PDB file of C-alpha atoms in Angstrom:
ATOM      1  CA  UNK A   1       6.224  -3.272 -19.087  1.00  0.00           C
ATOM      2  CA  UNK A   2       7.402  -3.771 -15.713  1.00  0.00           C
ATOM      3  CA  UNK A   3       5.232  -6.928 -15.010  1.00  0.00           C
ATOM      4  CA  UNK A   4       6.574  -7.637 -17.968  1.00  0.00           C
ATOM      5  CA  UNK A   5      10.143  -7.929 -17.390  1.00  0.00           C
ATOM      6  CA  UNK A   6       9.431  -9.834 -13.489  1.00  0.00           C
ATOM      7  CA  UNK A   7       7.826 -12.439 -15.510  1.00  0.00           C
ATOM      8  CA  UNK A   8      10.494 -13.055 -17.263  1.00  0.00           C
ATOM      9  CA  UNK A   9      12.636 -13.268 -14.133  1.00  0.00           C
ATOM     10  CA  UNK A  10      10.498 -15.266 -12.353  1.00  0.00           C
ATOM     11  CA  UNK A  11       9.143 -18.239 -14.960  1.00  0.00           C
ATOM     12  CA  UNK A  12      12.436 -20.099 -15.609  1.00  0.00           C
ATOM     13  CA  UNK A  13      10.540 -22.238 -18.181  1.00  0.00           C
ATOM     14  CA  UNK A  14       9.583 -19.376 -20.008  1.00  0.00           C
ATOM     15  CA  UNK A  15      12.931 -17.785 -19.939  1.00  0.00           C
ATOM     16  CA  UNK A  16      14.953 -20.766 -20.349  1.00  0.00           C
ATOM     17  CA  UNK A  17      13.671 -20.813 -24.477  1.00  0.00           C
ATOM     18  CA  UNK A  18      15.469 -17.094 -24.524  1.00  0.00           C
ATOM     19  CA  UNK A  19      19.091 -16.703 -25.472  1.00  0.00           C
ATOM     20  CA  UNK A  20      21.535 -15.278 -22.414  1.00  0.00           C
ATOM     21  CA  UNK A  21      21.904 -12.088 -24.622  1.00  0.00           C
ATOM     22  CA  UNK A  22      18.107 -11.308 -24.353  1.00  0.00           C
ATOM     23  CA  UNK A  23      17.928 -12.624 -21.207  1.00  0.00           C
ATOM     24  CA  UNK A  24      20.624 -10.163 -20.192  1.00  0.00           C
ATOM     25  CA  UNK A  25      19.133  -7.054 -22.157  1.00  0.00           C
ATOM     26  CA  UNK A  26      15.705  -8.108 -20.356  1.00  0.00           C
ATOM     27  CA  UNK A  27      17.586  -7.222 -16.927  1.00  0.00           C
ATOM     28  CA  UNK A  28      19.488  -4.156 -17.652  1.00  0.00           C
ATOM     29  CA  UNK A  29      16.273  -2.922 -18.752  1.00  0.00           C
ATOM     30  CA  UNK A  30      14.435  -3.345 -15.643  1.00  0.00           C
ATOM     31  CA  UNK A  31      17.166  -1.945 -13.536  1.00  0.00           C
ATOM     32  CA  UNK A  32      17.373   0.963 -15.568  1.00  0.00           C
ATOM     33  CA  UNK A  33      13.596   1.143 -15.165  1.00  0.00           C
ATOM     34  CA  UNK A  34      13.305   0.532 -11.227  1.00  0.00           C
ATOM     35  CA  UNK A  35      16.429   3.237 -11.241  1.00  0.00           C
ATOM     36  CA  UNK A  36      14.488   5.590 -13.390  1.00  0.00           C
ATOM     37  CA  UNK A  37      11.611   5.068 -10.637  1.00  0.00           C
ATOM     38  CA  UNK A  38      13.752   5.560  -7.693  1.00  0.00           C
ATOM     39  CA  UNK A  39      15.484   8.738  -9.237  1.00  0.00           C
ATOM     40  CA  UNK A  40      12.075  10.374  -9.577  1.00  0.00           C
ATOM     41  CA  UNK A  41      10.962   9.692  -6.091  1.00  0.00           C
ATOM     42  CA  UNK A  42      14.721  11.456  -4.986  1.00  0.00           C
ATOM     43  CA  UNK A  43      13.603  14.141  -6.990  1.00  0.00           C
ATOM     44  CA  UNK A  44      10.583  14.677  -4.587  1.00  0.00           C
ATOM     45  CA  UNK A  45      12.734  15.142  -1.838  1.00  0.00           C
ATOM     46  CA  UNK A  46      10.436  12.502   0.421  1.00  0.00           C
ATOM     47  CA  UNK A  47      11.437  10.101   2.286  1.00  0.00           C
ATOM     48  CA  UNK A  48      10.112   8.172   5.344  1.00  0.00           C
ATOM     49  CA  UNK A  49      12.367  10.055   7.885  1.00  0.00           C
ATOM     50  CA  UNK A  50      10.842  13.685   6.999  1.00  0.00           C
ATOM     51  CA  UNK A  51       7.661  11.985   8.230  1.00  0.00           C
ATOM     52  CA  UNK A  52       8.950  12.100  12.351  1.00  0.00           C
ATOM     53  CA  UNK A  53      11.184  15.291  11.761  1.00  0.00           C
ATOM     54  CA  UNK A  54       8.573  18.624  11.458  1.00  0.00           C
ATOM     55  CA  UNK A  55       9.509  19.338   7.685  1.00  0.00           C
ATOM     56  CA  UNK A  56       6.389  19.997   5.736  1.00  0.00           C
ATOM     57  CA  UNK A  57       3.850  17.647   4.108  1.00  0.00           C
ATOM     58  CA  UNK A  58       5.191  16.654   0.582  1.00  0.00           C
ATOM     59  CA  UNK A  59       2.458  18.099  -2.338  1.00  0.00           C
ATOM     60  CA  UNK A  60       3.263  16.998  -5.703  1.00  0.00           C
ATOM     61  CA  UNK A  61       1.525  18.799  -8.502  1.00  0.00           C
ATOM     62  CA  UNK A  62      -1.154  17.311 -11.222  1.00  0.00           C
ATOM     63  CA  UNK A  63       1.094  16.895 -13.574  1.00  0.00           C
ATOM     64  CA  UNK A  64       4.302  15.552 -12.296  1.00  0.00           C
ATOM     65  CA  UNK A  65       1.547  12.809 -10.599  1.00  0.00           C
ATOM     66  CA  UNK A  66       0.181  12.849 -14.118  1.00  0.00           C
ATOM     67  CA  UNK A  67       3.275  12.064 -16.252  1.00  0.00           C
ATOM     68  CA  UNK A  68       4.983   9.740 -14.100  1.00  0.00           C
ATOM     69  CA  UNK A  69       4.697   6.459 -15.240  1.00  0.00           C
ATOM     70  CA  UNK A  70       3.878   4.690 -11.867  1.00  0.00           C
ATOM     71  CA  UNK A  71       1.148   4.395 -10.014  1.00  0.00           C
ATOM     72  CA  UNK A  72       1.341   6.917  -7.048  1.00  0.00           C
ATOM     73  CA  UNK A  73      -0.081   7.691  -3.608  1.00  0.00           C
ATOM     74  CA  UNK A  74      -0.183   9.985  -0.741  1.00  0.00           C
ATOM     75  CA  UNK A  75       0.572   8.116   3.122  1.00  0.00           C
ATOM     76  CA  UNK A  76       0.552   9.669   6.208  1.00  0.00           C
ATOM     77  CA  UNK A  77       2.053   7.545   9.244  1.00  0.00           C
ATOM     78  CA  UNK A  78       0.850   8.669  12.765  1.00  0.00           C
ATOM     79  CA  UNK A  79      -0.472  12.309  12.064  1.00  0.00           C
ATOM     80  CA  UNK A  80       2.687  12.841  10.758  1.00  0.00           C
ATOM     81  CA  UNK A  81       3.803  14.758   7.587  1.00  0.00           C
ATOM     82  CA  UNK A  82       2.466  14.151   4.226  1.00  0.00           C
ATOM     83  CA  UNK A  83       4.407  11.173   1.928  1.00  0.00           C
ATOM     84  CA  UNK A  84       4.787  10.940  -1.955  1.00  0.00           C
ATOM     85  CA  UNK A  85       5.326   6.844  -2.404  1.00  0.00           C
ATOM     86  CA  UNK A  86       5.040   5.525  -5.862  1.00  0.00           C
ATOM     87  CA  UNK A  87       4.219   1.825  -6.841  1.00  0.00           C
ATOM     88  CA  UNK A  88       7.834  -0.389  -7.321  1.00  0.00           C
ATOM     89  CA  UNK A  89       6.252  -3.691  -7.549  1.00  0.00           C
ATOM     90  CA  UNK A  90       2.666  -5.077  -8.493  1.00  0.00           C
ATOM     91  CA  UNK A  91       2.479  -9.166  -7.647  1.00  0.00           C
ATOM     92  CA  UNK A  92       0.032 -11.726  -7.301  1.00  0.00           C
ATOM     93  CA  UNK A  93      -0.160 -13.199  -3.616  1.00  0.00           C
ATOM     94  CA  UNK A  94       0.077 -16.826  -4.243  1.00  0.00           C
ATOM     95  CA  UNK A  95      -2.237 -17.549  -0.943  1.00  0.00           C
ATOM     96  CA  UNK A  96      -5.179 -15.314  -1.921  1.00  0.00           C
ATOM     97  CA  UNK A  97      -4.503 -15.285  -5.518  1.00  0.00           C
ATOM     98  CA  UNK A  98      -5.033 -11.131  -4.745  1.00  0.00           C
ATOM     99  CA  UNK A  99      -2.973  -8.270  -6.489  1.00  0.00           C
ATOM    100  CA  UNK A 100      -0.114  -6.916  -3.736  1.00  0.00           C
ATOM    101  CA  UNK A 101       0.765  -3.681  -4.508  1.00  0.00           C
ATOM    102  CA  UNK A 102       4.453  -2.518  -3.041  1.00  0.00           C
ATOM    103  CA  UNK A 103       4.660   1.529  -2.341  1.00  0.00           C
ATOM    104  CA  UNK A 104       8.119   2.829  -2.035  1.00  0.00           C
ATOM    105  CA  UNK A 105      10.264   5.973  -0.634  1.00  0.00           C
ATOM    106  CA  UNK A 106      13.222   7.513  -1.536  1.00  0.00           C
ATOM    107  CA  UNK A 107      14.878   5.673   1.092  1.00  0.00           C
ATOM    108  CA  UNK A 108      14.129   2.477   1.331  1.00  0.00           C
ATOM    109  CA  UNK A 109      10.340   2.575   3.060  1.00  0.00           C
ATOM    110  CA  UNK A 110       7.969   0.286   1.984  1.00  0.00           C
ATOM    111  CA  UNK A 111       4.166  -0.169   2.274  1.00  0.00           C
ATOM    112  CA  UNK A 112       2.580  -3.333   0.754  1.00  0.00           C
ATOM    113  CA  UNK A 113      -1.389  -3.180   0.381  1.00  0.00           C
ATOM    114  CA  UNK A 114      -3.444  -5.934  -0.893  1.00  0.00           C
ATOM    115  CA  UNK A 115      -7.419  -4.976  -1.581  1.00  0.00           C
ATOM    116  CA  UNK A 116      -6.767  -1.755  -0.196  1.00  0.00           C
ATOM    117  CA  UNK A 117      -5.483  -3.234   3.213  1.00  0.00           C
ATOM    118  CA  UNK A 118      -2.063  -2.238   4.246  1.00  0.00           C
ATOM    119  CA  UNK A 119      -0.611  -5.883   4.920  1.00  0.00           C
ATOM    120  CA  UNK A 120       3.491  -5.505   5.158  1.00  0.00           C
ATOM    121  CA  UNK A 121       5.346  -2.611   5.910  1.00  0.00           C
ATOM    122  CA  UNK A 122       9.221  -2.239   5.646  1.00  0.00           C
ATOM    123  CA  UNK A 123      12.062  -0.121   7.182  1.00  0.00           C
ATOM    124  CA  UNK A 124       9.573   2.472   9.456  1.00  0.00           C
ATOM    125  CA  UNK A 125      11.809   4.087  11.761  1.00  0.00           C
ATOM    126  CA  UNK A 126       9.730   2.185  15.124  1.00  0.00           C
ATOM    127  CA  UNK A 127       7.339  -0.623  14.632  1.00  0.00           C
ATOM    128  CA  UNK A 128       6.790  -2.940  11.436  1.00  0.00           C
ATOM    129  CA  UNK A 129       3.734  -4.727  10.341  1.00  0.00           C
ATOM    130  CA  UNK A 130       5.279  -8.315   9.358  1.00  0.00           C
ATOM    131  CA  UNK A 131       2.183  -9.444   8.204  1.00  0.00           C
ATOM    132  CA  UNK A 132      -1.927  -8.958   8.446  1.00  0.00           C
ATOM    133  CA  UNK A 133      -4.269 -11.967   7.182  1.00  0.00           C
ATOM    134  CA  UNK A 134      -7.787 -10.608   6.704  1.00  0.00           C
ATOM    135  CA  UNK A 135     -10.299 -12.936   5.574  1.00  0.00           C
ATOM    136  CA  UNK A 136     -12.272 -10.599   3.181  1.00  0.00           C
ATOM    137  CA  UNK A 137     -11.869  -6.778   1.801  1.00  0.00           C
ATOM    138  CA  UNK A 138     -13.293  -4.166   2.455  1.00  0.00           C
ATOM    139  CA  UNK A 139     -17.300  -4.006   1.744  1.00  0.00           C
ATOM    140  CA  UNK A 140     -19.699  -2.110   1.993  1.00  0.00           C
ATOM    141  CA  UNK A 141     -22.092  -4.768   3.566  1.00  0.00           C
ATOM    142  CA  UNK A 142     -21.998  -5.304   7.429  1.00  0.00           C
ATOM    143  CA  UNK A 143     -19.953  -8.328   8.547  1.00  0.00           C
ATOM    144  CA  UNK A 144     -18.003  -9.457  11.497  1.00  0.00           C
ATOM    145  CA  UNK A 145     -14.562 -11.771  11.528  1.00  0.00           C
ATOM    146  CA  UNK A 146     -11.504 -12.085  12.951  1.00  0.00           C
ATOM    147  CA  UNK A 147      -7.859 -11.108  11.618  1.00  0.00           C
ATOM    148  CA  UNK A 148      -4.181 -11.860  12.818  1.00  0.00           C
ATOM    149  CA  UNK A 149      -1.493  -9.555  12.964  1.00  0.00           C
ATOM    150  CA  UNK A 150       2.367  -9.770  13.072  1.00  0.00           C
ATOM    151  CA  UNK A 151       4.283  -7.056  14.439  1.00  0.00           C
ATOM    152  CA  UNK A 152       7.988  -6.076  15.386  1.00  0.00           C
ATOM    153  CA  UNK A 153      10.036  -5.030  17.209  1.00  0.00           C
ATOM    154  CA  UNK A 154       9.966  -7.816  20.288  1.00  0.00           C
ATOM    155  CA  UNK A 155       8.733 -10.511  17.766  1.00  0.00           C
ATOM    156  CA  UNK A 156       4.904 -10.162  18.305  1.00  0.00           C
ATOM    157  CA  UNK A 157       3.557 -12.476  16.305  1.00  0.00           C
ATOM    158  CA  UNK A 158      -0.732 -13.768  15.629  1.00  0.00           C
ATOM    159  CA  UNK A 159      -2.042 -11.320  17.707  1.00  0.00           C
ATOM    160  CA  UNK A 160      -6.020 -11.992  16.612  1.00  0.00           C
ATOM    161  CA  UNK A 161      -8.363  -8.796  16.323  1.00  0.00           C
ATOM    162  CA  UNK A 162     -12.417  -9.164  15.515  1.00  0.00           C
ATOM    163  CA  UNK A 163     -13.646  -7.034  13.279  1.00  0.00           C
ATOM    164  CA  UNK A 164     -16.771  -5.336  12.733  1.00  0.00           C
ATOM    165  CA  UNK A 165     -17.790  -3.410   9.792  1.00  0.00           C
ATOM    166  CA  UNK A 166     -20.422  -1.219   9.004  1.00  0.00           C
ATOM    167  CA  UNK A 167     -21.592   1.397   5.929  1.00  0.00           C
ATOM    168  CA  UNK A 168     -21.238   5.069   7.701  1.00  0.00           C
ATOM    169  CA  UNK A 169     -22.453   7.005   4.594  1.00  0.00           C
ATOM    170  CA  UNK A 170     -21.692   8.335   0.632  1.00  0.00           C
ATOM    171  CA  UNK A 171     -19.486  11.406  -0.123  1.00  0.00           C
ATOM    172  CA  UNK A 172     -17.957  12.818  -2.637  1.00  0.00           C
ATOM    173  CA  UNK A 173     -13.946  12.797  -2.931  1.00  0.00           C
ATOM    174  CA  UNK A 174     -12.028  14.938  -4.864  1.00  0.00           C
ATOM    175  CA  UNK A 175      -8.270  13.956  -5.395  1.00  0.00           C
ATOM    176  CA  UNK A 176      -5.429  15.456  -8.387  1.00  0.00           C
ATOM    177  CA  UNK A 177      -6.369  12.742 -11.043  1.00  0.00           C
ATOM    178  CA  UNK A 178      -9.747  11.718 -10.185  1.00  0.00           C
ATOM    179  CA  UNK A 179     -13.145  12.428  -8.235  1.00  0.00           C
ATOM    180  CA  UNK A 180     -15.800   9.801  -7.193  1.00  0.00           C
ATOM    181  CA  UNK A 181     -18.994   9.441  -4.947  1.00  0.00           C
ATOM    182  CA  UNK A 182     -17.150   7.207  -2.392  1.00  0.00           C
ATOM    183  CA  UNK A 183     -18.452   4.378   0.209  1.00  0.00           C
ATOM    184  CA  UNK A 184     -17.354   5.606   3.735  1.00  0.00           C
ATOM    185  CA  UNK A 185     -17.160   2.279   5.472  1.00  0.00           C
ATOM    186  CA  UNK A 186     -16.160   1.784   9.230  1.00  0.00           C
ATOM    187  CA  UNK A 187     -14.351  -1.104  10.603  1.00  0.00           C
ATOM    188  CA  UNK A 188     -14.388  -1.414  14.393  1.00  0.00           C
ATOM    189  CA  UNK A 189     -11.058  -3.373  15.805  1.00  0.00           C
ATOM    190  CA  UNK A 190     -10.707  -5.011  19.208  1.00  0.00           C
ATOM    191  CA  UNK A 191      -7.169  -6.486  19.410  1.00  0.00           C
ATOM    192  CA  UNK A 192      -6.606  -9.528  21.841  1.00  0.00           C
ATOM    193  CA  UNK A 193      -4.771  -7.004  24.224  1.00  0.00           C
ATOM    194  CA  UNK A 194      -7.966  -5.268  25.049  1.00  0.00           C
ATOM    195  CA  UNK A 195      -7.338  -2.487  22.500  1.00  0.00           C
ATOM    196  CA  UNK A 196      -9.590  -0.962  20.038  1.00  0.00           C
ATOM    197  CA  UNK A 197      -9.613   0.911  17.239  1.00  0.00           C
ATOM    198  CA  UNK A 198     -11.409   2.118  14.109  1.00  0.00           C
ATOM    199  CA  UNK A 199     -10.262   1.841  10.586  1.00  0.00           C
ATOM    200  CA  UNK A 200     -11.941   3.579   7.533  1.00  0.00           C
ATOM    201  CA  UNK A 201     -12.144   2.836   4.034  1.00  0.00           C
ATOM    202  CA  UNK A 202     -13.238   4.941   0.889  1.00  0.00           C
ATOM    203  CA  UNK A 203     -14.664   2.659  -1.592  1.00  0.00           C
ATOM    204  CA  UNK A 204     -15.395   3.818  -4.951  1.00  0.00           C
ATOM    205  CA  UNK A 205     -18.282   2.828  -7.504  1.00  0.00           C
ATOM    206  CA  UNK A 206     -15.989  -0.293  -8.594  1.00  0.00           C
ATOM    207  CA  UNK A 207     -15.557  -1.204  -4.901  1.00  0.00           C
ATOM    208  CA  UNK A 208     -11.746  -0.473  -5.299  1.00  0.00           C
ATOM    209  CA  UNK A 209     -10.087   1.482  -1.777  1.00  0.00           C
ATOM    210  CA  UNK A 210      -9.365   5.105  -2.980  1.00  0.00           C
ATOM    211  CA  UNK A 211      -8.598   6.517   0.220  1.00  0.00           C
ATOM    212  CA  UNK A 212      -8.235   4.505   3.780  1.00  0.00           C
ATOM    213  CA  UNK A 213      -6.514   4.781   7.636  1.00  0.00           C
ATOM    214  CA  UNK A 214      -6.090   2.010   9.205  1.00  0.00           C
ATOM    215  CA  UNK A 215      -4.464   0.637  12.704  1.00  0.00           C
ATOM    216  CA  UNK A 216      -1.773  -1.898  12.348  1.00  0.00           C
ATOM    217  CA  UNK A 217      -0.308  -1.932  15.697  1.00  0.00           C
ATOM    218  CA  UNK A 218      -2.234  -1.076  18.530  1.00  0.00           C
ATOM    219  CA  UNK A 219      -1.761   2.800  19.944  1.00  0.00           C
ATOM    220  CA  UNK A 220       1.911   2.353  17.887  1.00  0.00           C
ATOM    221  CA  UNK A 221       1.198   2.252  13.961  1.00  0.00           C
ATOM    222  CA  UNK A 222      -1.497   3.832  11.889  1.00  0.00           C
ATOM    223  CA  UNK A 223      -1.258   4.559   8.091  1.00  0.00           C
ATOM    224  CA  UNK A 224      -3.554   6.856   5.902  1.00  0.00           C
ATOM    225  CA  UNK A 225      -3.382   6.909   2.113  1.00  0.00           C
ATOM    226  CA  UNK A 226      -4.960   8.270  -0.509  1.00  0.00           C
ATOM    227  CA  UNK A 227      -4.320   7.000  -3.646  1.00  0.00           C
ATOM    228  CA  UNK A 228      -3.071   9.686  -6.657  1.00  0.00           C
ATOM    229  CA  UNK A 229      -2.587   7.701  -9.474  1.00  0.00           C
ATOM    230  CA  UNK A 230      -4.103   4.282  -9.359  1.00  0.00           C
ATOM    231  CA  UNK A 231      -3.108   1.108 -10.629  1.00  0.00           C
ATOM    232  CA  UNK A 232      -3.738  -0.187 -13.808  1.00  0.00           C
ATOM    233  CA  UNK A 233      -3.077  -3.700 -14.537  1.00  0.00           C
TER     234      UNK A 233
END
């Protein structure tokens, strides 16, 4: 429903055939929806700041993950405590024709992931991913290529990173909604500062990212998530 109601706001020539009382129900009743959204996610009690202060790691039980009707995950931010995002937004990159999914907080946070990759983050207390361009997703066949991040604050910008990936092993993963023999895959990062780092994907049977931590920023910004509820399109 909510893909729904942002085509309607974004194809003018579609919307232009609907009459402005429509029109105007069609909006009320996606505010009322990304409001009904945002109240749940206050109702958790997380938001990105509890992630630097000690408080505890967030759980949320089966089924309030269960019968919430949003796509949800688990993100942890620097070894920090334990998130509860849901999904606000689901939109088509125009670039890579890919699906970007947009995760938010109760206050504001955002983490965009495309193919499983975390590619934009928003409103983090200390350092922002602007942007990541990865040529591929993750695989479970051994490949090698180069990717270009954008970072704040002090406007770094195309900072290239090559990338090596490798199959580790299989195991099993057990989350609330779902369980799955799983693709461990490594990727091994060496920024252009002389950095490295290794990311790590879950891939399920499909292929899809069920679980992943990944460096954004060199020795400043890594994410793990494990997805709840996934995405269904």
């Amino acid at each position: 429903m909510l893909r729904f109601f942002l085509l309607l706001i974004h194809e003018p020539n579609y919307t232009k055939h609907l009459n402005m009382n429509f029109s105007s129900f069609i909006l009320c009743a996606l505010i009322l929806t990304l409001q009904g959204c945002s109240q749940y996610i206050q109702d958790t009690g997380t938001t990105m700041k509890e992630a630097f202060t000690g408080l505890e790691d967030t759980t949320v039980t089966l089924e309030k993950v269960r019968d919430l009707p949003y796509a949800s995950i688990y993100a942890r931010i620097n070894h920090g405590h334990r998130l509860f995002l849901v999904l606000a937004f689901a939109e088509t990159n125009p670039v890579t024709q890919s699906l970007r999914l947009k995760w938010v907080s109760s206050d504001g946070a955002m983490l965009v992931t495309e193919n499983g990759r975390v590619v934009k983050t928003l409103n983090l207390p200390d350092y922002n991913l602007v942007e990541a361009r990865y040529p591929q997703r993750p695989t479970e066949k051994a490949a090698a290529w180069q990717a270009y991040y954008d970072w704040q604050p002090d406007y770094q910008f195309d900072h290239s990173v090559f990338v090596r990936s490798s199959l580790v092993k299989f195991e099993h993963l057990t989350s609330l909604l779902w369980q799955t023999k799983a693709a461990k895959v490594a990727e091994n990062l060496a920024f252009s500062d002389g950095s490295q780092h290794q990311n790590f994907y879950w891939l399920n049977e499909q292929g899809l990212v069920v679980k992943s931590l990944q460096w954004l920023i060199p020795e400043k910004l890594m994410i793990e998530i494990e997805i709840l509820k996934p995405y269904i399109g």
